[in-house]
């Protein structure tokens, strides 16, 4: 039984079935490659949009803090300049 296993595993490459040969790319593979190529640009745009949104949020937060300080200063009891 072991001899049969050794003989089967030591077969020359030409004796292997032809199904192990290199196949041309499939339509699915070609579409995936095209999608990945096109998505690179989309990902770059998405990152740029996300960073722009972060900067805009920071600007709004700063304006909100300034408005809050101004409202607190106006509402605080004390002498007011007229």
PDB file of N, CA and C in Angstrom:
ATOM      1  N   UNK A   1       0.829  -1.187   0.000  1.00  0.00           N
ATOM      2  CA  UNK A   1       0.000   0.000   0.000  1.00  0.00           C
ATOM      3  C   UNK A   1       0.872   1.247   0.000  1.00  0.00           C
ATOM      4  N   UNK A   2       1.940   1.248   0.756  1.00  0.00           N
ATOM      5  CA  UNK A   2       2.831   2.390   0.760  1.00  0.00           C
ATOM      6  C   UNK A   2       3.535   2.540  -0.577  1.00  0.00           C
ATOM      7  N   UNK A   3       3.849   1.473  -1.223  1.00  0.00           N
ATOM      8  CA  UNK A   3       4.521   1.536  -2.518  1.00  0.00           C
ATOM      9  C   UNK A   3       3.633   2.220  -3.539  1.00  0.00           C
ATOM     10  N   UNK A   4       2.342   1.961  -3.489  1.00  0.00           N
ATOM     11  CA  UNK A   4       1.418   2.593  -4.432  1.00  0.00           C
ATOM     12  C   UNK A   4       1.358   4.098  -4.193  1.00  0.00           C
ATOM     13  N   UNK A   5       1.400   4.496  -2.946  1.00  0.00           N
ATOM     14  CA  UNK A   5       1.364   5.929  -2.655  1.00  0.00           C
ATOM     15  C   UNK A   5       2.629   6.609  -3.134  1.00  0.00           C
ATOM     16  N   UNK A   6       3.773   5.960  -2.977  1.00  0.00           N
ATOM     17  CA  UNK A   6       5.027   6.555  -3.413  1.00  0.00           C
ATOM     18  C   UNK A   6       5.036   6.699  -4.920  1.00  0.00           C
ATOM     19  N   UNK A   7       4.593   5.667  -5.637  1.00  0.00           N
ATOM     20  CA  UNK A   7       4.583   5.733  -7.093  1.00  0.00           C
ATOM     21  C   UNK A   7       3.651   6.838  -7.587  1.00  0.00           C
ATOM     22  N   UNK A   8       2.499   7.006  -6.970  1.00  0.00           N
ATOM     23  CA  UNK A   8       1.548   8.025  -7.416  1.00  0.00           C
ATOM     24  C   UNK A   8       2.075   9.421  -7.141  1.00  0.00           C
ATOM     25  N   UNK A   9       2.778   9.615  -6.039  1.00  0.00           N
ATOM     26  CA  UNK A   9       3.260  10.948  -5.713  1.00  0.00           C
ATOM     27  C   UNK A   9       4.525  11.313  -6.462  1.00  0.00           C
ATOM     28  N   UNK A  10       5.225  10.331  -7.009  1.00  0.00           N
ATOM     29  CA  UNK A  10       6.455  10.636  -7.717  1.00  0.00           C
ATOM     30  C   UNK A  10       6.251  10.640  -9.222  1.00  0.00           C
ATOM     31  N   UNK A  11       5.055  10.832  -9.686  1.00  0.00           N
ATOM     32  CA  UNK A  11       4.774  10.867 -11.114  1.00  0.00           C
ATOM     33  C   UNK A  11       5.380  12.116 -11.729  1.00  0.00           C
ATOM     34  N   UNK A  12       5.917  12.017 -12.940  1.00  0.00           N
ATOM     35  CA  UNK A  12       6.499  13.192 -13.598  1.00  0.00           C
ATOM     36  C   UNK A  12       5.417  14.223 -13.921  1.00  0.00           C
ATOM     37  N   UNK A  13       5.793  15.485 -14.035  1.00  0.00           N
ATOM     38  CA  UNK A  13       4.802  16.539 -14.294  1.00  0.00           C
ATOM     39  C   UNK A  13       4.010  16.314 -15.568  1.00  0.00           C
ATOM     40  N   UNK A  14       4.615  15.673 -16.577  1.00  0.00           N
ATOM     41  CA  UNK A  14       3.886  15.449 -17.820  1.00  0.00           C
ATOM     42  C   UNK A  14       2.752  14.463 -17.631  1.00  0.00           C
ATOM     43  N   UNK A  15       2.791  13.659 -16.575  1.00  0.00           N
ATOM     44  CA  UNK A  15       1.752  12.673 -16.323  1.00  0.00           C
ATOM     45  C   UNK A  15       0.574  13.279 -15.566  1.00  0.00           C
ATOM     46  N   UNK A  16       0.683  14.513 -15.090  1.00  0.00           N
ATOM     47  CA  UNK A  16      -0.402  15.147 -14.349  1.00  0.00           C
ATOM     48  C   UNK A  16      -1.540  15.501 -15.298  1.00  0.00           C
ATOM     49  N   UNK A  17      -2.742  15.564 -14.806  1.00  0.00           N
ATOM     50  CA  UNK A  17      -3.879  15.920 -15.668  1.00  0.00           C
ATOM     51  C   UNK A  17      -3.707  17.323 -16.240  1.00  0.00           C
ATOM     52  N   UNK A  18      -4.259  17.532 -17.405  1.00  0.00           N
ATOM     53  CA  UNK A  18      -4.126  18.831 -18.075  1.00  0.00           C
ATOM     54  C   UNK A  18      -4.962  19.920 -17.408  1.00  0.00           C
ATOM     55  N   UNK A  19      -5.817  19.582 -16.453  1.00  0.00           N
ATOM     56  CA  UNK A  19      -6.641  20.594 -15.775  1.00  0.00           C
ATOM     57  C   UNK A  19      -5.806  21.498 -14.883  1.00  0.00           C
ATOM     58  N   UNK A  20      -4.563  21.123 -14.594  1.00  0.00           N
ATOM     59  CA  UNK A  20      -3.714  21.954 -13.765  1.00  0.00           C
ATOM     60  C   UNK A  20      -2.958  22.993 -14.584  1.00  0.00           C
ATOM     61  N   UNK A  21      -3.201  23.041 -15.872  1.00  0.00           N
ATOM     62  CA  UNK A  21      -2.518  24.023 -16.707  1.00  0.00           C
ATOM     63  C   UNK A  21      -3.034  25.417 -16.403  1.00  0.00           C
ATOM     64  N   UNK A  22      -2.298  26.428 -16.805  1.00  0.00           N
ATOM     65  CA  UNK A  22      -2.665  27.824 -16.555  1.00  0.00           C
ATOM     66  C   UNK A  22      -3.808  28.194 -17.478  1.00  0.00           C
ATOM     67  N   UNK A  23      -4.859  28.738 -16.881  1.00  0.00           N
ATOM     68  CA  UNK A  23      -6.032  29.134 -17.650  1.00  0.00           C
ATOM     69  C   UNK A  23      -5.964  30.627 -17.956  1.00  0.00           C
ATOM     70  N   UNK A  24      -6.560  31.047 -19.053  1.00  0.00           N
ATOM     71  CA  UNK A  24      -6.632  32.500 -19.320  1.00  0.00           C
ATOM     72  C   UNK A  24      -7.552  33.138 -18.294  1.00  0.00           C
ATOM     73  N   UNK A  25      -7.414  34.447 -18.065  1.00  0.00           N
ATOM     74  CA  UNK A  25      -8.247  35.117 -17.064  1.00  0.00           C
ATOM     75  C   UNK A  25      -9.729  34.991 -17.424  1.00  0.00           C
ATOM     76  N   UNK A  26     -10.545  34.824 -16.408  1.00  0.00           N
ATOM     77  CA  UNK A  26     -11.987  34.723 -16.624  1.00  0.00           C
ATOM     78  C   UNK A  26     -12.599  36.112 -16.712  1.00  0.00           C
ATOM     79  N   UNK A  27     -13.834  36.144 -17.111  1.00  0.00           N
ATOM     80  CA  UNK A  27     -14.556  37.421 -17.185  1.00  0.00           C
ATOM     81  C   UNK A  27     -14.681  38.009 -15.778  1.00  0.00           C
ATOM     82  N   UNK A  28     -14.927  37.138 -14.799  1.00  0.00           N
ATOM     83  CA  UNK A  28     -15.046  37.603 -13.416  1.00  0.00           C
ATOM     84  C   UNK A  28     -13.742  38.231 -12.945  1.00  0.00           C
ATOM     85  N   UNK A  29     -12.626  37.571 -13.243  1.00  0.00           N
ATOM     86  CA  UNK A  29     -11.325  38.113 -12.847  1.00  0.00           C
ATOM     87  C   UNK A  29     -11.040  39.445 -13.521  1.00  0.00           C
ATOM     88  N   UNK A  30     -11.401  39.545 -14.803  1.00  0.00           N
ATOM     89  CA  UNK A  30     -11.185  40.796 -15.530  1.00  0.00           C
ATOM     90  C   UNK A  30     -12.045  41.918 -14.940  1.00  0.00           C
ATOM     91  N   UNK A  31     -13.284  41.591 -14.599  1.00  0.00           N
ATOM     92  CA  UNK A  31     -14.163  42.610 -14.004  1.00  0.00           C
ATOM     93  C   UNK A  31     -13.660  43.051 -12.634  1.00  0.00           C
ATOM     94  N   UNK A  32     -13.149  42.105 -11.842  1.00  0.00           N
ATOM     95  CA  UNK A  32     -12.594  42.477 -10.534  1.00  0.00           C
ATOM     96  C   UNK A  32     -11.380  43.374 -10.690  1.00  0.00           C
ATOM     97  N   UNK A  33     -10.522  43.073 -11.667  1.00  0.00           N
ATOM     98  CA  UNK A  33      -9.344  43.909 -11.896  1.00  0.00           C
ATOM     99  C   UNK A  33      -9.765  45.316 -12.324  1.00  0.00           C
ATOM    100  N   UNK A  34     -10.750  45.400 -13.208  1.00  0.00           N
ATOM    101  CA  UNK A  34     -11.243  46.702 -13.658  1.00  0.00           C
ATOM    102  C   UNK A  34     -11.872  47.477 -12.504  1.00  0.00           C
ATOM    103  N   UNK A  35     -12.642  46.775 -11.672  1.00  0.00           N
ATOM    104  CA  UNK A  35     -13.269  47.426 -10.517  1.00  0.00           C
ATOM    105  C   UNK A  35     -12.219  47.978  -9.557  1.00  0.00           C
ATOM    106  N   UNK A  36     -11.174  47.196  -9.293  1.00  0.00           N
ATOM    107  CA  UNK A  36     -10.145  47.679  -8.373  1.00  0.00           C
ATOM    108  C   UNK A  36      -9.421  48.887  -8.954  1.00  0.00           C
ATOM    109  N   UNK A  37      -9.216  48.897 -10.265  1.00  0.00           N
ATOM    110  CA  UNK A  37      -8.561  50.041 -10.904  1.00  0.00           C
ATOM    111  C   UNK A  37      -9.431  51.289 -10.791  1.00  0.00           C
ATOM    112  N   UNK A  38     -10.722  51.133 -11.022  1.00  0.00           N
ATOM    113  CA  UNK A  38     -11.632  52.283 -10.952  1.00  0.00           C
ATOM    114  C   UNK A  38     -11.860  52.746  -9.521  1.00  0.00           C
ATOM    115  N   UNK A  39     -11.845  51.826  -8.562  1.00  0.00           N
ATOM    116  CA  UNK A  39     -12.104  52.186  -7.173  1.00  0.00           C
ATOM    117  C   UNK A  39     -10.963  52.996  -6.570  1.00  0.00           C
ATOM    118  N   UNK A  40      -9.782  52.874  -7.117  1.00  0.00           N
ATOM    119  CA  UNK A  40      -8.670  53.666  -6.566  1.00  0.00           C
ATOM    120  C   UNK A  40      -9.006  55.149  -6.600  1.00  0.00           C
ATOM    121  N   UNK A  41      -9.515  55.608  -7.720  1.00  0.00           N
ATOM    122  CA  UNK A  41      -9.863  57.015  -7.841  1.00  0.00           C
ATOM    123  C   UNK A  41     -11.015  57.359  -6.907  1.00  0.00           C
ATOM    124  N   UNK A  42     -11.988  56.460  -6.801  1.00  0.00           N
ATOM    125  CA  UNK A  42     -13.129  56.688  -5.926  1.00  0.00           C
ATOM    126  C   UNK A  42     -12.718  56.745  -4.465  1.00  0.00           C
ATOM    127  N   UNK A  43     -11.779  55.897  -4.076  1.00  0.00           N
ATOM    128  CA  UNK A  43     -11.304  55.914  -2.693  1.00  0.00           C
ATOM    129  C   UNK A  43     -10.566  57.206  -2.396  1.00  0.00           C
ATOM    130  N   UNK A  44      -9.800  57.689  -3.352  1.00  0.00           N
ATOM    131  CA  UNK A  44      -9.081  58.950  -3.157  1.00  0.00           C
ATOM    132  C   UNK A  44     -10.078  60.093  -2.974  1.00  0.00           C
ATOM    133  N   UNK A  45     -11.118  60.103  -3.791  1.00  0.00           N
ATOM    134  CA  UNK A  45     -12.149  61.133  -3.674  1.00  0.00           C
ATOM    135  C   UNK A  45     -12.876  61.022  -2.334  1.00  0.00           C
ATOM    136  N   UNK A  46     -13.161  59.801  -1.921  1.00  0.00           N
ATOM    137  CA  UNK A  46     -13.848  59.598  -0.637  1.00  0.00           C
ATOM    138  C   UNK A  46     -12.993  60.091   0.523  1.00  0.00           C
ATOM    139  N   UNK A  47     -11.707  59.824   0.473  1.00  0.00           N
ATOM    140  CA  UNK A  47     -10.814  60.308   1.548  1.00  0.00           C
ATOM    141  C   UNK A  47     -10.758  61.830   1.566  1.00  0.00           C
ATOM    142  N   UNK A  48     -10.683  62.428   0.394  1.00  0.00           N
ATOM    143  CA  UNK A  48     -10.638  63.887   0.313  1.00  0.00           C
ATOM    144  C   UNK A  48     -11.932  64.488   0.855  1.00  0.00           C
ATOM    145  N   UNK A  49     -13.063  63.900   0.495  1.00  0.00           N
ATOM    146  CA  UNK A  49     -14.351  64.391   0.997  1.00  0.00           C
ATOM    147  C   UNK A  49     -14.446  64.232   2.511  1.00  0.00           C
ATOM    148  N   UNK A  50     -13.948  63.113   3.013  1.00  0.00           N
ATOM    149  CA  UNK A  50     -13.995  62.892   4.463  1.00  0.00           C
ATOM    150  C   UNK A  50     -13.134  63.918   5.191  1.00  0.00           C
ATOM    151  N   UNK A  51     -11.947  64.206   4.671  1.00  0.00           N
ATOM    152  CA  UNK A  51     -11.073  65.182   5.319  1.00  0.00           C
ATOM    153  C   UNK A  51     -11.702  66.578   5.268  1.00  0.00           C
ATOM    154  N   UNK A  52     -12.330  66.931   4.157  1.00  0.00           N
ATOM    155  CA  UNK A  52     -13.017  68.215   4.047  1.00  0.00           C
ATOM    156  C   UNK A  52     -14.130  68.309   5.085  1.00  0.00           C
ATOM    157  N   UNK A  53     -14.856  67.205   5.286  1.00  0.00           N
ATOM    158  CA  UNK A  53     -15.922  67.192   6.288  1.00  0.00           C
ATOM    159  C   UNK A  53     -15.349  67.362   7.694  1.00  0.00           C
ATOM    160  N   UNK A  54     -14.215  66.757   7.975  1.00  0.00           N
ATOM    161  CA  UNK A  54     -13.573  66.901   9.290  1.00  0.00           C
ATOM    162  C   UNK A  54     -13.197  68.359   9.528  1.00  0.00           C
ATOM    163  N   UNK A  55     -12.588  68.986   8.530  1.00  0.00           N
ATOM    164  CA  UNK A  55     -12.198  70.390   8.670  1.00  0.00           C
ATOM    165  C   UNK A  55     -13.415  71.289   8.866  1.00  0.00           C
ATOM    166  N   UNK A  56     -14.496  70.995   8.146  1.00  0.00           N
ATOM    167  CA  UNK A  56     -15.722  71.788   8.289  1.00  0.00           C
ATOM    168  C   UNK A  56     -16.324  71.597   9.681  1.00  0.00           C
ATOM    169  N   UNK A  57     -16.303  70.376  10.191  1.00  0.00           N
ATOM    170  CA  UNK A  57     -16.800  70.131  11.556  1.00  0.00           C
ATOM    171  C   UNK A  57     -15.977  70.889  12.583  1.00  0.00           C
ATOM    172  N   UNK A  58     -14.682  70.933  12.409  1.00  0.00           N
ATOM    173  CA  UNK A  58     -13.820  71.677  13.334  1.00  0.00           C
ATOM    174  C   UNK A  58     -14.139  73.173  13.285  1.00  0.00           C
ATOM    175  N   UNK A  59     -14.383  73.684  12.074  1.00  0.00           N
ATOM    176  CA  UNK A  59     -14.709  75.105  11.937  1.00  0.00           C
ATOM    177  C   UNK A  59     -16.024  75.418  12.641  1.00  0.00           C
ATOM    178  N   UNK A  60     -17.022  74.552  12.458  1.00  0.00           N
ATOM    179  CA  UNK A  60     -18.307  74.758  13.117  1.00  0.00           C
ATOM    180  C   UNK A  60     -18.175  74.671  14.635  1.00  0.00           C
ATOM    181  N   UNK A  61     -17.372  73.734  15.114  1.00  0.00           N
ATOM    182  CA  UNK A  61     -17.185  73.585  16.566  1.00  0.00           C
ATOM    183  C   UNK A  61     -16.525  74.827  17.148  1.00  0.00           C
ATOM    184  N   UNK A  62     -15.566  75.379  16.426  1.00  0.00           N
ATOM    185  CA  UNK A  62     -14.898  76.598  16.907  1.00  0.00           C
ATOM    186  C   UNK A  62     -15.892  77.761  16.965  1.00  0.00           C
ATOM    187  N   UNK A  63     -16.709  77.900  15.930  1.00  0.00           N
ATOM    188  CA  UNK A  63     -17.705  78.976  15.912  1.00  0.00           C
ATOM    189  C   UNK A  63     -18.726  78.775  17.026  1.00  0.00           C
ATOM    190  N   UNK A  64     -19.115  77.534  17.295  1.00  0.00           N
ATOM    191  CA  UNK A  64     -20.063  77.244  18.366  1.00  0.00           C
ATOM    192  C   UNK A  64     -19.473  77.596  19.732  1.00  0.00           C
ATOM    193  N   UNK A  65     -18.192  77.274  19.940  1.00  0.00           N
ATOM    194  CA  UNK A  65     -17.532  77.626  21.221  1.00  0.00           C
ATOM    195  C   UNK A  65     -17.463  79.139  21.399  1.00  0.00           C
ATOM    196  N   UNK A  66     -17.109  79.851  20.341  1.00  0.00           N
ATOM    197  CA  UNK A  66     -17.030  81.311  20.432  1.00  0.00           C
ATOM    198  C   UNK A  66     -18.398  81.921  20.744  1.00  0.00           C
ATOM    199  N   UNK A  67     -19.446  81.386  20.104  1.00  0.00           N
ATOM    200  CA  UNK A  67     -20.792  81.896  20.362  1.00  0.00           C
ATOM    201  C   UNK A  67     -21.215  81.585  21.801  1.00  0.00           C
ATOM    202  N   UNK A  68     -20.849  80.420  22.290  1.00  0.00           N
ATOM    203  CA  UNK A  68     -21.192  80.051  23.673  1.00  0.00           C
ATOM    204  C   UNK A  68     -20.498  80.984  24.669  1.00  0.00           C
ATOM    205  N   UNK A  69     -19.231  81.276  24.437  1.00  0.00           N
ATOM    206  CA  UNK A  69     -18.501  82.195  25.327  1.00  0.00           C
ATOM    207  C   UNK A  69     -19.123  83.588  25.288  1.00  0.00           C
ATOM    208  N   UNK A  70     -19.516  84.025  24.116  1.00  0.00           N
ATOM    209  CA  UNK A  70     -20.141  85.336  23.976  1.00  0.00           C
ATOM    210  C   UNK A  70     -21.465  85.378  24.732  1.00  0.00           C
ATOM    211  N   UNK A  71     -22.287  84.341  24.586  1.00  0.00           N
ATOM    212  CA  UNK A  71     -23.575  84.298  25.297  1.00  0.00           C
ATOM    213  C   UNK A  71     -23.373  84.250  26.806  1.00  0.00           C
ATOM    214  N   UNK A  72     -22.385  83.521  27.270  1.00  0.00           N
ATOM    215  CA  UNK A  72     -22.108  83.462  28.698  1.00  0.00           C
ATOM    216  C   UNK A  72     -21.637  84.807  29.226  1.00  0.00           C
ATOM    217  N   UNK A  73     -20.846  85.511  28.418  1.00  0.00           N
ATOM    218  CA  UNK A  73     -20.350  86.830  28.842  1.00  0.00           C
ATOM    219  C   UNK A  73     -21.516  87.827  28.934  1.00  0.00           C
ATOM    220  N   UNK A  74     -22.448  87.765  28.012  1.00  0.00           N
ATOM    221  CA  UNK A  74     -23.591  88.675  28.013  1.00  0.00           C
ATOM    222  C   UNK A  74     -24.543  88.346  29.157  1.00  0.00           C
ATOM    223  N   UNK A  75     -24.726  87.077  29.454  1.00  0.00           N
ATOM    224  CA  UNK A  75     -25.679  86.662  30.479  1.00  0.00           C
ATOM    225  C   UNK A  75     -25.118  86.786  31.876  1.00  0.00           C
ATOM    226  N   UNK A  76     -23.821  86.971  32.019  1.00  0.00           N
ATOM    227  CA  UNK A  76     -23.210  87.039  33.359  1.00  0.00           C
ATOM    228  C   UNK A  76     -23.622  88.324  34.060  1.00  0.00           C
ATOM    229  N   UNK A  77     -23.996  88.198  35.330  1.00  0.00           N
ATOM    230  CA  UNK A  77     -24.361  89.421  36.076  1.00  0.00           C
ATOM    231  C   UNK A  77     -23.100  90.247  36.378  1.00  0.00           C
ATOM    232  N   UNK A  78     -23.251  91.481  36.359  1.00  0.00           N
ATOM    233  CA  UNK A  78     -22.134  92.350  36.656  1.00  0.00           C
ATOM    234  C   UNK A  78     -22.282  93.667  35.927  1.00  0.00           C
ATOM    235  N   UNK A  79     -21.312  94.513  36.109  1.00  0.00           N
ATOM    236  CA  UNK A  79     -21.395  95.831  35.450  1.00  0.00           C
ATOM    237  C   UNK A  79     -21.311  95.671  33.934  1.00  0.00           C
ATOM    238  N   UNK A  80     -22.194  96.391  33.274  1.00  0.00           N
ATOM    239  CA  UNK A  80     -22.166  96.350  31.820  1.00  0.00           C
ATOM    240  C   UNK A  80     -21.810  97.719  31.312  1.00  0.00           C
ATOM    241  N   UNK A  81     -20.980  97.746  30.304  1.00  0.00           N
ATOM    242  CA  UNK A  81     -20.593  99.021  29.707  1.00  0.00           C
ATOM    243  C   UNK A  81     -21.716  99.497  28.808  1.00  0.00           C
ATOM    244  N   UNK A  82     -22.059 100.790  28.967  1.00  0.00           N
ATOM    245  CA  UNK A  82     -23.129 101.345  28.126  1.00  0.00           C
ATOM    246  C   UNK A  82     -22.624 102.436  27.270  1.00  0.00           C
TER     247      UNK A  82
END
